[in-house]
Amino acid sequence: MSPQAPTLTLTIEPASAVAPFEQVRTQIADRARDGSLPVGYKLPTVRGLAEELGLAANTVAKAYRALETDGVIETRGRNGSFIAAAGEAADKEAAAAAESYARRAQRLGLDHRAALAAVEDALRATYGTDASKDRGSSVSITPAAPGPSAPSGP
């Protein structure tokens, strides 16, 4: 017996405080992340999904644009939108964001501990818990030896 092809089943809660486009975005991103929508899975057309969910096409298009910006999906012109191999893209984007934050924190005069504390506070606020406890491990960061400062941008 061959494995059953994955299907995309989304539920939109009209009474939710979360905007419909965000409900679509979150559900697709979560399913891509947990593997229930595998890399290469072809998503329904914007119009088709909008009709199925009873939403405006612009609402679904906004969700697809956000997913594409996040590297979760890729759009191949008239061929449609597909689940992307997002792991590497997400890792690269997170590393770039971390580097940008570190440079900005240094320009603001924060020391290593203060910069790290700010990140931990932001992660707690976003995820609702201590991120290191979620992974079941602790993170230890040793500051690099001070080097020449990068020139500040405009």
CSV table of C-alpha atoms in Angstrom, one decimal:
chain,number,residue,atom,x,y,z
A,1,MET,CA,0.0,0.0,0.0
A,2,SER,CA,1.5,3.4,-1.0
A,3,PRO,CA,1.7,6.3,1.4
A,4,GLN,CA,-1.1,8.8,1.2
A,5,ALA,CA,-0.2,12.2,-0.3
A,6,PRO,CA,-0.4,15.0,2.2
A,7,THR,CA,-3.4,17.3,2.1
A,8,LEU,CA,-3.7,20.9,3.2
A,9,THR,CA,-6.5,21.3,5.7
A,10,LEU,CA,-6.8,24.8,7.2
A,11,THR,CA,-9.3,26.1,9.7
A,12,ILE,CA,-10.1,29.8,9.9
A,13,GLU,CA,-11.8,31.1,13.1
A,14,PRO,CA,-13.8,34.2,12.1
A,15,ALA,CA,-14.3,35.3,15.7
A,16,SER,CA,-10.5,35.1,16.5
A,17,ALA,CA,-8.6,38.2,17.3
A,18,VAL,CA,-5.9,36.9,14.9
A,19,ALA,CA,-6.3,38.2,11.4
A,20,PRO,CA,-7.4,35.6,8.8
A,21,PHE,CA,-4.2,36.1,6.7
A,22,GLU,CA,-2.1,35.4,9.8
A,23,GLN,CA,-4.2,32.2,10.6
A,24,VAL,CA,-3.4,31.0,7.1
A,25,ARG,CA,0.3,31.9,7.3
A,26,THR,CA,0.7,30.3,10.7
A,27,GLN,CA,-1.0,27.1,9.9
A,28,ILE,CA,1.0,26.6,6.6
A,29,ALA,CA,4.3,27.5,8.3
A,30,ASP,CA,3.6,25.1,11.2
A,31,ARG,CA,2.8,22.3,8.9
A,32,ALA,CA,5.9,22.9,6.8
A,33,ARG,CA,8.0,23.1,9.9
A,34,ASP,CA,6.7,19.8,11.4
A,35,GLY,CA,7.0,18.0,8.0
A,36,SER,CA,3.3,17.3,7.4
A,37,LEU,CA,3.7,19.4,4.3
A,38,PRO,CA,6.9,18.2,2.8
A,39,VAL,CA,9.4,20.2,0.7
A,40,GLY,CA,8.1,20.5,-2.8
A,41,TYR,CA,4.4,20.1,-1.8
A,42,LYS,CA,2.4,22.2,-4.3
A,43,LEU,CA,0.0,24.6,-2.5
A,44,PRO,CA,-3.4,25.5,-3.8
A,45,THR,CA,-3.7,28.6,-6.0
A,46,VAL,CA,-4.4,31.8,-4.2
A,47,ARG,CA,-7.9,31.9,-5.7
A,48,GLY,CA,-8.6,28.2,-5.0
A,49,LEU,CA,-7.6,28.4,-1.4
A,50,ALA,CA,-9.5,31.7,-0.9
A,51,GLU,CA,-12.7,30.1,-2.3
A,52,GLU,CA,-12.2,27.0,-0.2
A,53,LEU,CA,-11.8,29.0,3.0
A,54,GLY,CA,-14.4,31.7,2.2
A,55,LEU,CA,-11.8,34.5,2.2
A,56,ALA,CA,-10.9,37.2,-0.2
A,57,ALA,CA,-8.1,36.3,-2.7
A,58,ASN,CA,-6.0,39.3,-1.4
A,59,THR,CA,-6.1,37.8,2.1
A,60,VAL,CA,-4.6,34.5,0.9
A,61,ALA,CA,-2.2,36.4,-1.3
A,62,LYS,CA,-1.0,38.4,1.7
A,63,ALA,CA,-0.4,35.1,3.6
A,64,TYR,CA,1.5,33.6,0.7
A,65,ARG,CA,3.7,36.8,0.3
A,66,ALA,CA,4.6,36.6,4.0
A,67,LEU,CA,5.4,32.9,3.8
A,68,GLU,CA,7.6,33.6,0.8
A,69,THR,CA,9.4,36.4,2.6
A,70,ASP,CA,10.0,34.0,5.5
A,71,GLY,CA,11.4,31.4,3.2
A,72,VAL,CA,8.7,28.9,4.0
A,73,ILE,CA,7.3,28.7,0.4
A,74,GLU,CA,8.7,29.6,-3.0
A,75,THR,CA,6.6,30.8,-5.9
A,76,ARG,CA,7.6,29.6,-9.4
A,77,GLY,CA,5.6,32.0,-11.5
A,78,ARG,CA,2.6,30.3,-13.2
A,79,ASN,CA,3.7,26.9,-12.0
A,80,GLY,CA,2.5,27.8,-8.5
A,81,SER,CA,3.7,28.0,-4.9
A,82,PHE,CA,5.6,25.2,-3.2
A,83,ILE,CA,6.9,24.4,0.3
A,84,ALA,CA,10.6,25.4,0.2
A,85,ALA,CA,13.5,23.8,1.9
A,86,ALA,CA,13.3,26.5,4.6
A,87,GLY,CA,15.6,25.2,7.2
A,88,GLU,CA,18.8,26.5,5.7
A,89,ALA,CA,17.2,29.8,4.6
A,90,ALA,CA,15.8,30.3,8.1
A,91,ASP,CA,19.1,29.5,9.7
A,92,LYS,CA,20.9,32.0,7.5
A,93,GLU,CA,18.3,34.7,8.1
A,94,ALA,CA,18.4,34.1,11.9
A,95,ALA,CA,22.2,34.3,11.8
A,96,ALA,CA,22.1,37.6,9.9
A,97,ALA,CA,19.5,39.0,12.3
A,98,ALA,CA,21.7,38.0,15.3
A,99,GLU,CA,24.8,39.6,13.8
A,100,SER,CA,22.9,42.8,13.0
A,101,TYR,CA,21.6,42.9,16.6
A,102,ALA,CA,25.0,42.2,18.1
A,103,ARG,CA,26.5,45.1,16.1
A,104,ARG,CA,23.7,47.4,17.1
A,105,ALA,CA,23.9,46.5,20.8
A,106,GLN,CA,27.6,47.2,20.7
A,107,ARG,CA,27.1,50.6,19.1
A,108,LEU,CA,24.5,51.3,21.8
A,109,GLY,CA,27.3,50.6,24.4
A,110,LEU,CA,25.7,47.4,25.8
A,111,ASP,CA,28.2,45.0,27.3
A,112,HIS,CA,28.0,41.2,26.4
A,113,ARG,CA,25.8,40.4,29.4
A,114,ALA,CA,23.3,43.2,28.8
A,115,ALA,CA,23.0,42.4,25.1
A,116,LEU,CA,22.4,38.7,25.9
A,117,ALA,CA,19.9,39.5,28.6
A,118,ALA,CA,18.0,41.7,26.1
A,119,VAL,CA,17.8,38.7,23.7
A,120,GLU,CA,16.7,36.3,26.4
A,121,ASP,CA,14.0,38.8,27.5
A,122,ALA,CA,12.8,39.1,23.9
A,123,LEU,CA,12.8,35.3,23.4
A,124,ARG,CA,10.8,34.8,26.7
A,125,ALA,CA,8.3,37.4,25.6
A,126,THR,CA,8.0,35.8,22.1
A,127,TYR,CA,8.0,32.1,23.1
A,128,GLY,CA,6.6,32.5,26.6
A,129,THR,CA,9.4,30.4,28.2
A,130,ASP,CA,13.1,30.2,28.6
A,131,ALA,CA,14.3,29.1,25.1
A,132,SER,CA,17.3,27.1,26.6
A,133,LYS,CA,14.9,25.1,28.7
A,134,ASP,CA,12.7,24.3,25.7
A,135,ARG,CA,15.7,22.6,24.1
A,136,GLY,CA,16.6,20.8,27.2
A,137,SER,CA,20.1,22.3,27.2
A,138,SER,CA,21.8,25.4,28.4
A,139,VAL,CA,23.6,27.8,26.2
A,140,SER,CA,27.0,29.2,27.1
A,141,ILE,CA,28.4,32.0,25.1
A,142,THR,CA,32.0,33.2,25.6
A,143,PRO,CA,32.6,36.7,24.3
A,144,ALA,CA,35.3,36.9,21.6
A,145,ALA,CA,38.4,39.0,22.3
A,146,PRO,CA,37.8,42.6,21.5
A,147,GLY,CA,38.9,43.5,18.0
A,148,PRO,CA,38.8,46.6,16.0
A,149,SER,CA,35.4,48.2,16.0
A,150,ALA,CA,33.5,48.3,12.8
A,151,PRO,CA,32.7,51.9,11.7
A,152,SER,CA,29.2,53.0,12.6
A,153,GLY,CA,26.8,53.4,9.7
A,154,PRO,CA,24.6,56.4,9.1
